[in-house]
Tab-separated table of C-alpha atoms in Angstrom:
chain	number	residue	atom	x	y	z
I	1	MET	CA	-52.237	-200.286	-123.752
I	2	LYS	CA	-53.157	-196.741	-122.844
I	3	GLN	CA	-56.812	-195.803	-122.691
I	4	GLU	CA	-58.158	-192.286	-122.117
I	5	PHE	CA	-61.436	-191.740	-120.318
I	6	LEU	CA	-63.357	-188.572	-121.106
I	7	LEU	CA	-65.722	-186.875	-118.667
I	8	PRO	CA	-69.109	-188.278	-119.782
I	9	ASP	CA	-72.456	-186.324	-119.931
I	10	LEU	CA	-73.716	-187.155	-116.440
I	11	GLY	CA	-77.388	-186.590	-117.486
I	12	GLU	CA	-79.764	-183.840	-118.791
I	13	GLY	CA	-77.156	-182.292	-121.075
I	14	LEU	CA	-74.924	-180.981	-118.375
I	15	THR	CA	-71.785	-179.391	-119.840
I	16	GLU	CA	-69.289	-179.487	-116.892
I	17	ALA	CA	-68.510	-180.904	-113.548
I	18	GLU	CA	-66.215	-179.899	-110.751
I	19	ILE	CA	-63.889	-182.407	-109.119
I	20	VAL	CA	-64.964	-182.711	-105.426
I	21	GLN	CA	-62.413	-185.274	-104.531
I	22	TRP	CA	-60.408	-188.178	-106.073
I	23	LEU	CA	-60.798	-191.536	-104.406
I	24	VAL	CA	-57.851	-193.025	-106.363
I	25	ALA	CA	-54.296	-191.786	-107.264
I	26	GLU	CA	-51.844	-192.279	-110.099
I	27	GLY	CA	-50.352	-195.795	-109.900
I	28	ASP	CA	-53.492	-197.416	-108.326
I	29	THR	CA	-54.890	-200.559	-109.834
I	30	VAL	CA	-58.646	-200.214	-110.170
I	31	THR	CA	-61.425	-202.570	-111.105
I	32	LEU	CA	-64.450	-202.167	-113.362
I	33	ASN	CA	-67.061	-199.820	-111.759
I	34	GLN	CA	-64.810	-198.949	-108.829
I	35	THR	CA	-65.545	-195.300	-107.822
I	36	LEU	CA	-62.877	-192.960	-109.176
I	37	ALA	CA	-64.010	-189.624	-107.865
I	38	GLU	CA	-66.818	-187.519	-106.600
I	39	VAL	CA	-67.860	-184.764	-108.981
I	40	GLU	CA	-70.285	-181.948	-108.565
I	41	THR	CA	-72.526	-181.070	-111.436
I	42	ALA	CA	-75.175	-178.297	-111.562
I	43	LYS	CA	-77.653	-180.663	-110.121
I	44	ALA	CA	-75.969	-183.129	-107.734
I	45	VAL	CA	-72.850	-184.635	-106.241
I	46	VAL	CA	-72.131	-187.716	-108.448
I	47	GLU	CA	-69.955	-190.763	-107.888
I	48	LEU	CA	-68.008	-191.467	-111.114
I	49	PRO	CA	-67.362	-195.239	-111.645
I	50	SER	CA	-64.468	-196.599	-113.681
I	51	PRO	CA	-65.194	-197.817	-117.192
I	52	HIS	CA	-62.141	-199.935	-117.198
I	53	ALA	CA	-60.037	-202.318	-115.055
I	54	GLY	CA	-56.378	-201.402	-115.110
I	55	VAL	CA	-53.734	-199.080	-113.681
I	56	ILE	CA	-54.267	-195.357	-113.500
I	57	THR	CA	-51.467	-193.592	-115.226
I	58	THR	CA	-52.677	-189.929	-115.273
I	59	LEU	CA	-55.270	-187.861	-113.469
I	60	HIS	CA	-55.865	-184.964	-115.799
I	61	ALA	CA	-57.541	-182.640	-113.153
I	62	ALA	CA	-57.052	-181.850	-109.476
I	63	ALA	CA	-59.666	-181.318	-106.805
I	64	GLY	CA	-61.532	-178.142	-107.331
I	65	ASP	CA	-60.961	-177.988	-111.115
I	66	VAL	CA	-63.961	-177.710	-113.489
I	67	VAL	CA	-63.844	-180.164	-116.332
I	68	LEU	CA	-65.834	-179.890	-119.476
I	69	VAL	CA	-67.837	-182.803	-120.736
I	70	GLY	CA	-65.769	-184.611	-123.371
I	71	SER	CA	-62.353	-183.548	-121.839
I	72	PRO	CA	-59.785	-186.058	-120.710
I	73	LEU	CA	-60.241	-187.022	-117.123
I	74	VAL	CA	-58.295	-190.226	-116.414
I	75	ALA	CA	-55.684	-192.258	-118.429
I	76	PHE	CA	-55.532	-196.040	-117.841
I	77	GLU	CA	-53.042	-198.686	-118.712
I	78	ILE	CA	-55.057	-201.838	-119.656
I	79	GLU	CA	-53.107	-205.056	-119.833
I	80	GLY	CA	-53.689	-206.918	-123.093
I	81	ALA	CA	-55.929	-204.336	-124.704
I	82	GLU	CA	-55.237	-202.595	-127.895
I	83	GLU	CA	-54.839	-198.867	-127.881
I	84	SER	CA	-58.023	-197.119	-128.975
I	85	ALA	CA	-59.669	-193.617	-129.201
I	86	PRO	CA	-60.581	-191.994	-125.921
I	87	SER	CA	-63.703	-193.358	-124.310
I	88	ALA	CA	-66.588	-191.560	-122.629
I	89	ALA	CA	-69.115	-193.136	-120.468
I	90	PRO	CA	-72.730	-193.406	-121.764
I	91	ALA	CA	-75.066	-190.728	-120.440
I	92	ALA	CA	-78.294	-192.827	-120.488
I	93	ALA	CA	-79.353	-195.325	-118.051
I	94	ALA	CA	-80.467	-198.001	-120.570
I	95	PRO	CA	-76.901	-199.259	-121.445
I	96	ALA	CA	-76.171	-199.671	-117.672
I	97	ALA	CA	-79.164	-201.808	-117.223
I	98	GLU	CA	-77.822	-204.120	-119.966
I	99	HIS	CA	-74.421	-204.173	-118.387
I	100	ALA	CA	-76.001	-205.031	-115.043
I	101	GLU	CA	-77.526	-208.144	-116.616
I	102	GLU	CA	-74.421	-209.161	-118.417
I	103	GLY	CA	-71.973	-208.311	-115.604
I	104	SER	CA	-69.454	-207.115	-118.173
I	105	GLY	CA	-69.721	-203.302	-118.380
I	106	PRO	CA	-69.501	-200.144	-116.393
I	107	ASN	CA	-72.591	-199.112	-114.367
I	108	LEU	CA	-72.884	-195.550	-115.543
I	109	VAL	CA	-76.349	-194.554	-114.602
I	110	GLY	CA	-76.089	-190.872	-114.695
I	111	TYR	CA	-74.778	-190.501	-111.110
I	112	GLY	CA	-72.329	-193.382	-110.764
I	113	ALA	CA	-72.117	-196.877	-109.632
I	114	ALA	CA	-73.902	-198.252	-106.703
I	115	PRO	CA	-71.627	-198.810	-103.608
I	116	SER	CA	-70.364	-202.229	-103.167
I	117	ALA	CA	-70.036	-204.082	-99.884
I	118	GLY	CA	-66.238	-203.533	-99.852
I	119	ARG	CA	-64.145	-201.214	-101.996
I	120	PRO	CA	-61.129	-203.049	-103.675
I	121	MET	CA	-57.828	-202.437	-102.048
I	122	ARG	CA	-55.682	-199.895	-103.812
I	123	ARG	CA	-52.074	-200.501	-104.591
I	124	ALA	CA	-49.695	-198.050	-102.814
I	125	ARG	CA	-47.799	-195.672	-105.002
I	126	ARG	CA	-44.045	-196.345	-105.373
I	127	SER	CA	-43.089	-192.797	-106.218
I	128	ALA	CA	-42.518	-190.266	-103.556
I	129	THR	CA	-44.244	-187.584	-105.545
I	130	VAL	CA	-48.033	-187.754	-105.307
I	131	VAL	CA	-50.541	-185.988	-107.625
I	132	ALA	CA	-52.474	-183.047	-106.245
I	133	SER	CA	-55.864	-184.738	-105.950
I	134	ALA	CA	-57.910	-183.564	-103.071
I	135	GLU	CA	-55.873	-185.638	-100.570
I	136	THR	CA	-53.876	-184.329	-97.584
I	137	ASP	CA	-52.663	-180.696	-98.065
I	138	VAL	CA	-50.049	-179.824	-95.440
I	139	ARG	CA	-50.500	-176.143	-96.063
I	140	ILE	CA	-53.210	-175.946	-93.555
I	141	ALA	CA	-50.914	-175.910	-90.580
I	142	ALA	CA	-47.666	-174.800	-92.322
I	143	PRO	CA	-45.963	-171.482	-91.669
I	144	HIS	CA	-46.984	-168.689	-94.124
I	145	ASP	CA	-43.485	-168.524	-95.692
I	146	ALA	CA	-43.549	-172.223	-96.409
I	147	ILE	CA	-46.911	-171.804	-98.190
I	148	ASP	CA	-45.645	-169.089	-100.499
I	149	GLU	CA	-42.296	-170.691	-101.249
I	150	ALA	CA	-42.814	-174.404	-101.498
I	151	PRO	CA	-45.391	-176.321	-103.647
I	152	PRO	CA	-47.996	-178.234	-101.643
I	153	VAL	CA	-47.029	-181.779	-100.804
I	154	ARG	CA	-49.947	-184.315	-100.815
I	155	GLU	CA	-50.096	-187.888	-99.957
I	156	HIS	CA	-52.672	-190.399	-100.669
I	157	ARG	CA	-54.883	-191.712	-97.881
I	158	GLU	CA	-58.084	-193.755	-97.720
I	159	ARG	CA	-61.291	-191.675	-98.047
I	160	PRO	CA	-62.455	-190.286	-94.719
I	161	ARG	CA	-65.937	-191.252	-93.528
I	162	SER	CA	-68.334	-188.375	-93.812
I	163	THR	CA	-71.487	-187.251	-95.616
I	164	PRO	CA	-71.435	-185.068	-98.826
I	165	PRO	CA	-72.733	-181.923	-96.929
I	166	VAL	CA	-69.895	-182.321	-94.281
I	167	ARG	CA	-67.286	-182.775	-97.074
I	168	ALA	CA	-68.630	-179.592	-98.778
I	169	TYR	CA	-68.564	-177.746	-95.429
I	170	ALA	CA	-64.958	-178.779	-94.738
I	171	LYS	CA	-63.897	-177.837	-98.259
I	172	ALA	CA	-65.472	-174.417	-97.751
I	173	GLN	CA	-63.576	-173.946	-94.424
I	174	GLY	CA	-60.263	-175.077	-95.893
I	175	VAL	CA	-60.158	-178.181	-93.639
I	176	ASP	CA	-58.769	-181.523	-94.916
I	177	LEU	CA	-60.950	-184.387	-93.723
I	178	THR	CA	-58.059	-186.841	-93.866
I	179	LEU	CA	-56.329	-184.890	-91.144
I	180	VAL	CA	-59.529	-184.843	-89.057
I	181	ALA	CA	-59.876	-188.562	-89.413
I	182	ALA	CA	-56.255	-188.946	-88.356
I	183	GLU	CA	-57.194	-187.471	-85.009
I	184	LEU	CA	-60.625	-188.965	-84.550
I	185	GLY	CA	-60.096	-192.528	-85.756
I	186	ASP	CA	-62.445	-194.684	-87.711
I	187	ARG	CA	-65.818	-193.053	-87.265
I	188	VAL	CA	-68.151	-190.707	-89.304
I	189	ILE	CA	-66.898	-187.098	-89.255
I	190	THR	CA	-69.583	-184.574	-88.434
I	191	ARG	CA	-69.665	-180.783	-88.986
I	192	ALA	CA	-68.971	-180.309	-85.308
I	193	ASP	CA	-65.748	-182.249	-85.758
I	194	VAL	CA	-64.662	-180.006	-88.495
I	195	ASP	CA	-65.297	-176.941	-86.396
I	196	ALA	CA	-63.444	-178.494	-83.424
I	197	TYR	CA	-60.478	-179.304	-85.647
I	198	ARG	CA	-60.310	-175.731	-86.926
I	199	GLU	CA	-60.210	-174.461	-83.387
I	200	ARG	CA	-57.436	-176.785	-82.479
I	201	ILE	CA	-55.376	-175.706	-85.502
I	202	ALA	CA	-55.985	-172.149	-84.633
I	203	GLU	CA	-54.638	-172.690	-81.149
I	204	ARG	CA	-51.630	-174.633	-82.252
I	205	THR	CA	-50.571	-172.005	-84.916
I	206	ALA	CA	-51.458	-168.873	-82.922
I	207	GLY	CA	-48.465	-166.423	-82.956
I	208	PHE	CA	-46.461	-168.227	-85.614
I	209	GLY	CA	-47.720	-166.411	-88.736
I	210	ALA	CA	-49.728	-169.355	-89.953
I	211	ARG	CA	-52.617	-168.924	-92.331
I	212	PRO	CA	-55.931	-169.448	-90.435
I	213	ALA	CA	-57.622	-172.598	-91.365
I	214	ALA	CA	-60.744	-170.633	-92.206
I	215	GLU	CA	-58.994	-169.048	-95.251
I	216	PRO	CA	-59.470	-171.862	-97.814
I	217	ALA	CA	-57.441	-172.017	-101.044
I	218	ALA	CA	-59.279	-171.346	-104.405
I	219	PRO	CA	-61.780	-172.097	-105.530
I	220	ALA	CA	-63.293	-171.921	-102.120
I	221	PRO	CA	-64.437	-168.549	-100.810
I	222	ARG	CA	-61.339	-166.177	-100.422
I	223	SER	CA	-60.920	-162.967	-98.488
I	224	VAL	CA	-59.374	-159.833	-99.967
I	225	ALA	CA	-57.232	-157.922	-97.483
I	226	THR	CA	-57.186	-154.098	-97.730
I	227	GLY	CA	-55.857	-153.297	-94.222
I	228	GLU	CA	-58.729	-155.271	-92.849
I	229	ARG	CA	-60.905	-157.969	-94.348
I	230	ARG	CA	-63.758	-156.265	-96.140
I	231	THR	CA	-64.828	-158.686	-98.845
I	232	THR	CA	-65.134	-162.421	-99.461
I	233	ARG	CA	-65.346	-163.857	-103.046
I	234	VAL	CA	-67.291	-167.043	-103.577
I	235	PRO	CA	-66.912	-168.823	-106.829
I	236	ILE	CA	-70.286	-169.227	-108.691
I	237	ARG	CA	-70.399	-172.845	-109.528
I	238	GLY	CA	-72.478	-175.967	-109.452
I	239	VAL	CA	-76.014	-175.799	-108.128
I	240	ARG	CA	-75.829	-172.015	-107.286
I	241	LYS	CA	-74.692	-171.237	-110.912
I	242	ALA	CA	-77.384	-173.363	-112.455
I	243	THR	CA	-80.019	-171.959	-110.155
I	244	ALA	CA	-79.046	-168.402	-110.991
I	245	GLU	CA	-79.145	-169.001	-114.635
I	246	ALA	CA	-82.588	-170.670	-114.411
I	247	MET	CA	-83.997	-167.880	-112.332
I	248	VAL	CA	-82.832	-165.268	-114.702
I	249	GLN	CA	-84.197	-167.193	-117.648
I	250	SER	CA	-87.606	-167.648	-115.937
I	251	ALA	CA	-87.827	-164.132	-114.576
I	252	PHE	CA	-87.205	-162.580	-118.087
I	253	THR	CA	-89.193	-165.034	-120.027
I	254	ALA	CA	-92.416	-165.713	-118.175
I	255	PRO	CA	-94.491	-162.637	-117.054
I	256	HIS	CA	-94.862	-163.374	-113.303
I	257	VAL	CA	-97.892	-162.507	-111.224
I	258	THR	CA	-98.132	-163.297	-107.530
I	259	THR	CA	-101.345	-163.289	-105.530
I	260	PHE	CA	-101.731	-163.866	-101.826
I	261	HIS	CA	-104.428	-165.459	-99.612
I	262	THR	CA	-104.411	-165.723	-95.870
I	263	VAL	CA	-106.388	-168.701	-94.569
I	264	ASP	CA	-107.454	-170.240	-91.293
I	265	VAL	CA	-105.817	-173.636	-91.208
I	266	THR	CA	-106.863	-174.669	-87.677
I	267	ALA	CA	-108.845	-177.676	-88.997
I	268	THR	CA	-105.752	-178.837	-90.869
I	269	THR	CA	-103.407	-178.569	-87.785
I	270	GLU	CA	-106.063	-180.423	-85.712
I	271	LEU	CA	-106.243	-183.087	-88.385
I	272	ILE	CA	-102.503	-183.440	-88.364
I	273	ALA	CA	-102.364	-183.769	-84.621
I	274	SER	CA	-104.968	-186.454	-84.624
I	275	LEU	CA	-103.214	-188.377	-87.455
I	276	ARG	CA	-99.876	-188.270	-85.640
I	277	ALA	CA	-101.475	-189.354	-82.337
I	278	GLY	CA	-102.843	-192.515	-84.001
I	279	ALA	CA	-99.882	-193.268	-86.315
I	280	ALA	CA	-97.432	-196.097	-85.832
I	281	ALA	CA	-93.882	-195.112	-84.702
I	282	ASP	CA	-92.440	-195.885	-88.167
I	283	ALA	CA	-95.154	-194.155	-90.091
I	284	PRO	CA	-94.243	-191.202	-92.344
I	285	ARG	CA	-94.719	-187.928	-90.498
I	286	ILE	CA	-97.621	-185.937	-91.937
I	287	GLY	CA	-97.256	-182.184	-91.820
I	288	VAL	CA	-98.741	-179.008	-93.186
I	289	LEU	CA	-96.587	-179.378	-96.343
I	290	THR	CA	-98.077	-182.789	-97.031
I	291	VAL	CA	-101.593	-181.593	-96.793
I	292	VAL	CA	-100.851	-178.583	-98.932
I	293	ALA	CA	-99.359	-180.871	-101.538
I	294	LYS	CA	-102.429	-183.060	-101.505
I	295	ALA	CA	-104.593	-179.874	-101.726
I	296	VAL	CA	-102.594	-178.692	-104.699
I	297	CYS	CA	-103.026	-181.949	-106.578
I	298	LEU	CA	-106.772	-181.791	-106.009
I	299	ALA	CA	-106.922	-178.162	-107.130
I	300	LEU	CA	-104.821	-178.883	-110.298
I	301	GLY	CA	-107.432	-181.318	-111.465
I	302	ARG	CA	-110.012	-178.560	-111.441
I	303	TYR	CA	-107.692	-175.837	-112.839
I	304	PRO	CA	-105.388	-177.627	-115.329
I	305	GLY	CA	-103.964	-174.188	-116.611
I	306	LEU	CA	-101.658	-174.096	-113.528
I	307	ASN	CA	-100.355	-177.608	-114.520
I	308	SER	CA	-99.534	-176.546	-118.085
I	309	HIS	CA	-96.481	-175.134	-119.813
I	310	TRP	CA	-95.924	-172.554	-122.565
I	311	ASP	CA	-94.345	-174.168	-125.741
I	312	ALA	CA	-93.168	-171.097	-127.597
I	313	GLU	CA	-91.520	-173.004	-130.443
I	314	ALA	CA	-94.813	-175.010	-131.175
I	315	GLY	CA	-97.032	-172.032	-130.402
I	316	GLU	CA	-99.007	-174.180	-128.039
I	317	ILE	CA	-99.974	-174.376	-124.293
I	318	VAL	CA	-99.397	-178.005	-123.258
I	319	GLN	CA	-101.714	-179.175	-120.523
I	320	GLN	CA	-100.396	-182.117	-118.449
I	321	HIS	CA	-102.786	-184.675	-117.027
I	322	PHE	CA	-100.426	-185.807	-114.275
I	323	VAL	CA	-98.634	-183.979	-111.500
I	324	ASP	CA	-94.946	-184.142	-111.132
I	325	LEU	CA	-94.638	-182.114	-107.982
I	326	GLY	CA	-91.491	-180.147	-107.258
I	327	ILE	CA	-90.516	-179.569	-103.678
I	328	ALA	CA	-87.993	-176.750	-103.171
I	329	ALA	CA	-85.208	-177.764	-100.825
I	330	ALA	CA	-82.414	-175.503	-99.403
I	331	THR	CA	-79.253	-177.514	-99.127
I	332	GLU	CA	-75.699	-176.575	-98.320
I	333	ARG	CA	-74.914	-176.657	-102.064
I	334	GLY	CA	-77.751	-174.272	-102.916
I	335	LEU	CA	-81.477	-174.456	-103.804
I	336	ILE	CA	-82.699	-177.583	-105.644
I	337	VAL	CA	-86.264	-178.644	-106.555
I	338	PRO	CA	-86.543	-182.515	-106.510
I	339	ILE	CA	-89.590	-184.036	-108.153
I	340	ILE	CA	-92.244	-186.378	-106.791
I	341	ARG	CA	-93.587	-188.234	-109.935
I	342	ASP	CA	-97.330	-188.760	-110.268
I	343	ALA	CA	-98.040	-187.106	-106.978
I	344	GLU	CA	-101.810	-186.925	-107.790
I	345	ARG	CA	-101.994	-190.680	-107.504
I	346	MET	CA	-100.653	-190.820	-103.949
I	347	PRO	CA	-102.816	-190.919	-100.710
I	348	LEU	CA	-101.680	-188.700	-97.890
I	349	GLY	CA	-99.559	-191.218	-96.150
I	350	GLU	CA	-97.621	-192.156	-99.313
I	351	LEU	CA	-97.189	-188.480	-100.153
I	352	ALA	CA	-95.712	-187.886	-96.662
I	353	GLY	CA	-93.238	-190.633	-97.171
I	354	ALA	CA	-92.273	-189.363	-100.610
I	355	ILE	CA	-91.576	-185.952	-99.185
I	356	ALA	CA	-89.531	-187.328	-96.312
I	357	GLU	CA	-87.446	-189.431	-98.659
I	358	LEU	CA	-86.948	-186.505	-101.041
I	359	THR	CA	-85.780	-184.365	-98.244
I	360	ARG	CA	-83.300	-186.937	-96.873
I	361	THR	CA	-81.802	-187.519	-100.319
I	362	ALA	CA	-81.504	-183.678	-101.052
I	363	ARG	CA	-79.754	-183.002	-97.779
I	364	SER	CA	-77.235	-185.765	-98.368
I	365	GLY	CA	-76.448	-184.250	-101.925
I	366	LYS	CA	-77.320	-187.454	-103.565
I	367	THR	CA	-80.484	-186.440	-105.542
I	368	PRO	CA	-80.115	-187.997	-109.058
I	369	PRO	CA	-80.025	-185.406	-111.883
I	370	ALA	CA	-83.131	-187.118	-113.482
I	371	ASP	CA	-85.071	-186.312	-110.292
I	372	LEU	CA	-84.437	-182.612	-110.704
I	373	THR	CA	-86.126	-182.073	-114.111
I	374	GLY	CA	-89.610	-182.319	-115.633
I	375	GLY	CA	-91.705	-180.895	-112.793
I	376	THR	CA	-95.201	-179.530	-113.684
I	377	PHE	CA	-95.902	-177.472	-110.512
I	378	SER	CA	-93.742	-176.600	-107.475
I	379	LEU	CA	-94.085	-175.884	-103.788
I	380	THR	CA	-91.682	-173.937	-101.523
I	381	ASN	CA	-92.041	-173.936	-97.757
I	382	ILE	CA	-90.758	-170.493	-96.628
I	383	GLY	CA	-92.676	-170.887	-93.361
I	384	VAL	CA	-89.925	-173.017	-91.945
I	385	PHE	CA	-87.801	-169.841	-91.825
I	386	GLY	CA	-90.530	-167.874	-89.996
I	387	ILE	CA	-91.572	-166.009	-93.109
I	388	ASP	CA	-95.169	-165.217	-93.800
I	389	ALA	CA	-95.258	-164.515	-97.561
I	390	GLY	CA	-93.075	-163.960	-100.657
I	391	THR	CA	-93.055	-163.741	-104.463
I	392	PRO	CA	-91.414	-167.018	-105.587
I	393	ILE	CA	-89.949	-167.279	-109.145
I	394	LEU	CA	-91.250	-170.007	-111.339
I	395	PRO	CA	-88.931	-172.912	-112.074
I	396	PRO	CA	-88.341	-172.752	-115.986
I	397	GLY	CA	-91.013	-174.504	-117.906
I	398	GLN	CA	-93.608	-174.447	-115.176
I	399	THR	CA	-96.667	-172.171	-114.817
I	400	GLY	CA	-97.272	-172.208	-111.048
I	401	ILE	CA	-95.432	-172.229	-107.835
I	402	LEU	CA	-96.942	-171.891	-104.409
I	403	ALA	CA	-95.095	-170.658	-101.304
I	404	LEU	CA	-96.335	-171.753	-97.882
I	405	GLY	CA	-95.915	-169.141	-95.050
I	406	ALA	CA	-95.408	-169.796	-91.346
I	407	VAL	CA	-98.501	-171.038	-89.400
I	408	ARG	CA	-99.192	-168.506	-86.714
I	409	ARG	CA	-101.563	-168.483	-83.732
I	410	MET	CA	-103.449	-165.230	-83.927
I	411	PRO	CA	-106.845	-163.550	-83.332
I	412	TRP	CA	-109.175	-164.287	-86.224
I	413	GLU	CA	-112.849	-164.168	-87.035
I	414	HIS	CA	-114.494	-167.511	-86.446
I	415	HIS	CA	-118.274	-168.011	-86.555
I	416	GLY	CA	-118.876	-164.435	-85.939
I	417	GLU	CA	-116.475	-164.048	-82.955
I	418	ILE	CA	-112.861	-163.348	-82.434
I	419	ALA	CA	-110.893	-166.382	-81.505
I	420	LEU	CA	-107.318	-167.591	-81.458
I	421	ARG	CA	-106.763	-169.586	-84.668
I	422	ASP	CA	-103.938	-171.191	-86.696
I	423	VAL	CA	-103.486	-168.806	-89.690
I	424	MET	CA	-101.068	-168.987	-92.683
I	425	THR	CA	-100.523	-166.999	-95.936
I	426	LEU	CA	-100.284	-168.716	-99.279
I	427	SER	CA	-98.282	-166.946	-102.135
I	428	LEU	CA	-98.999	-168.134	-105.674
I	429	SER	CA	-96.820	-167.024	-108.515
I	430	PHE	CA	-98.000	-168.027	-112.053
I	431	ASP	CA	-97.200	-167.355	-115.704
I	432	HIS	CA	-99.679	-164.758	-116.946
I	433	ARG	CA	-99.264	-165.877	-120.586
I	434	VAL	CA	-100.926	-169.186	-119.585
I	435	VAL	CA	-103.140	-168.337	-116.650
I	436	ASP	CA	-105.213	-165.155	-116.154
I	437	GLY	CA	-105.916	-163.525	-112.802
I	438	ALA	CA	-109.308	-165.144	-112.438
I	439	GLU	CA	-108.095	-168.706	-112.906
I	440	GLY	CA	-105.092	-168.077	-110.585
I	441	SER	CA	-107.293	-166.730	-107.880
I	442	GLN	CA	-109.737	-169.578	-108.235
I	443	PHE	CA	-106.983	-172.137	-107.972
I	444	LEU	CA	-105.561	-170.438	-104.830
I	445	LYS	CA	-109.152	-170.353	-103.309
I	446	ALA	CA	-109.515	-174.086	-103.995
I	447	VAL	CA	-106.248	-174.893	-102.190
I	448	ALA	CA	-107.322	-172.726	-99.202
I	449	ASP	CA	-110.708	-174.457	-99.127
I	450	VAL	CA	-108.985	-177.784	-98.645
I	451	LEU	CA	-106.876	-176.403	-95.728
I	452	GLN	CA	-110.025	-174.878	-94.142
I	453	GLU	CA	-112.002	-178.127	-94.276
I	454	PRO	CA	-109.477	-180.932	-94.969
I	455	GLY	CA	-111.808	-183.696	-93.826
I	456	ARG	CA	-114.450	-182.888	-96.425
I	457	ALA	CA	-111.927	-182.318	-99.177
I	458	MET	CA	-110.094	-185.671	-98.528
I	459	LEU	CA	-113.424	-187.544	-99.083
I	460	LEU	CA	-113.284	-186.223	-102.607
I	461	ALA	CA	-109.741	-187.311	-103.189
């Protein structure tokens, strides 16, 4: 019998998702929990598992399409089942835990099923016509006239081996990874491989009127020709769209104030060098961000207003007695702020490990949606870009965010003399409804004191 599968709420009330790529095609036989597709929400790239075992009869969307939650996504033919109303996967993680124990239901834990040791083999299609589903697009190297006059012909192939950031980069460049894999063989495709493939295609098609591989089809960035290329249009979707909406909401809701403090952090950099010299090879790497994170946790205990949020509906300021610390991460998909839960309980080494894991997960595009909400205070390290100071915007619902500037070796007053010291600027933005200027300044000074004398401060941790 036929069974429709509706796009589920993938967590935190998300309303839509973009199809990144299909991992199955019409006519395939799939098993329960087999990954059907990768979809991009406003928070993360998500693997979508199958809620049924059966034959796929219809894919209702193509790669690049944006699908609303509750809309038809896949139709199944299920042997021996009675036809029923369309199904949608549960959004919460609790049902998935029950299924995991029973072994009889789909593992829909917000961001998809865990990868299995071996993906089930898919039945080849019998029809010569294949659905347009993020598979091979022969338009990349076809003559321009063929592109305009003939519909794209796509064929199903096994999923190329690459990371989500590389797949996103290839998509933006208009490069089909299945074609790259055909040339490289069975190995993980890198960003350099994508660039090399584009260069080879450009050489092959030079002088034949072919569309350059760098001009991707919608919804990737597209150029508008007016005698010469003068503009590029980039669709506002996914993380970038969600970030923009959140920043506008925050900027026009909370009255922002930013205060700055430049501090001598030589003692901190010396402590870090000493800890690294004596650390085991596999120990988490402690850096300035780790020490600042610890300093912030200590200071929030003394100045809880910075760890509060404004509840307009209840008419209350809610003080939180725990620190769910957000760490801003710049990824190829845009800015995200993953959360370290209960950061105030972590010693320095554990905090360093949590930051390292958070960074790895964010760069791979696999941060679960649940790890991107509920922060109580945030950090953003603009120093890695060589920037000294800025005015960061508060994540919605938070009262404070601290930006770390670059550590610079410069002349500084030290014990009454001028010496070369390691110096950095801290930039604190806070919600002036919750925190006044005095408390914001005192909090920033408390963080700076830890960085000036980290040894003494850590004894109090």
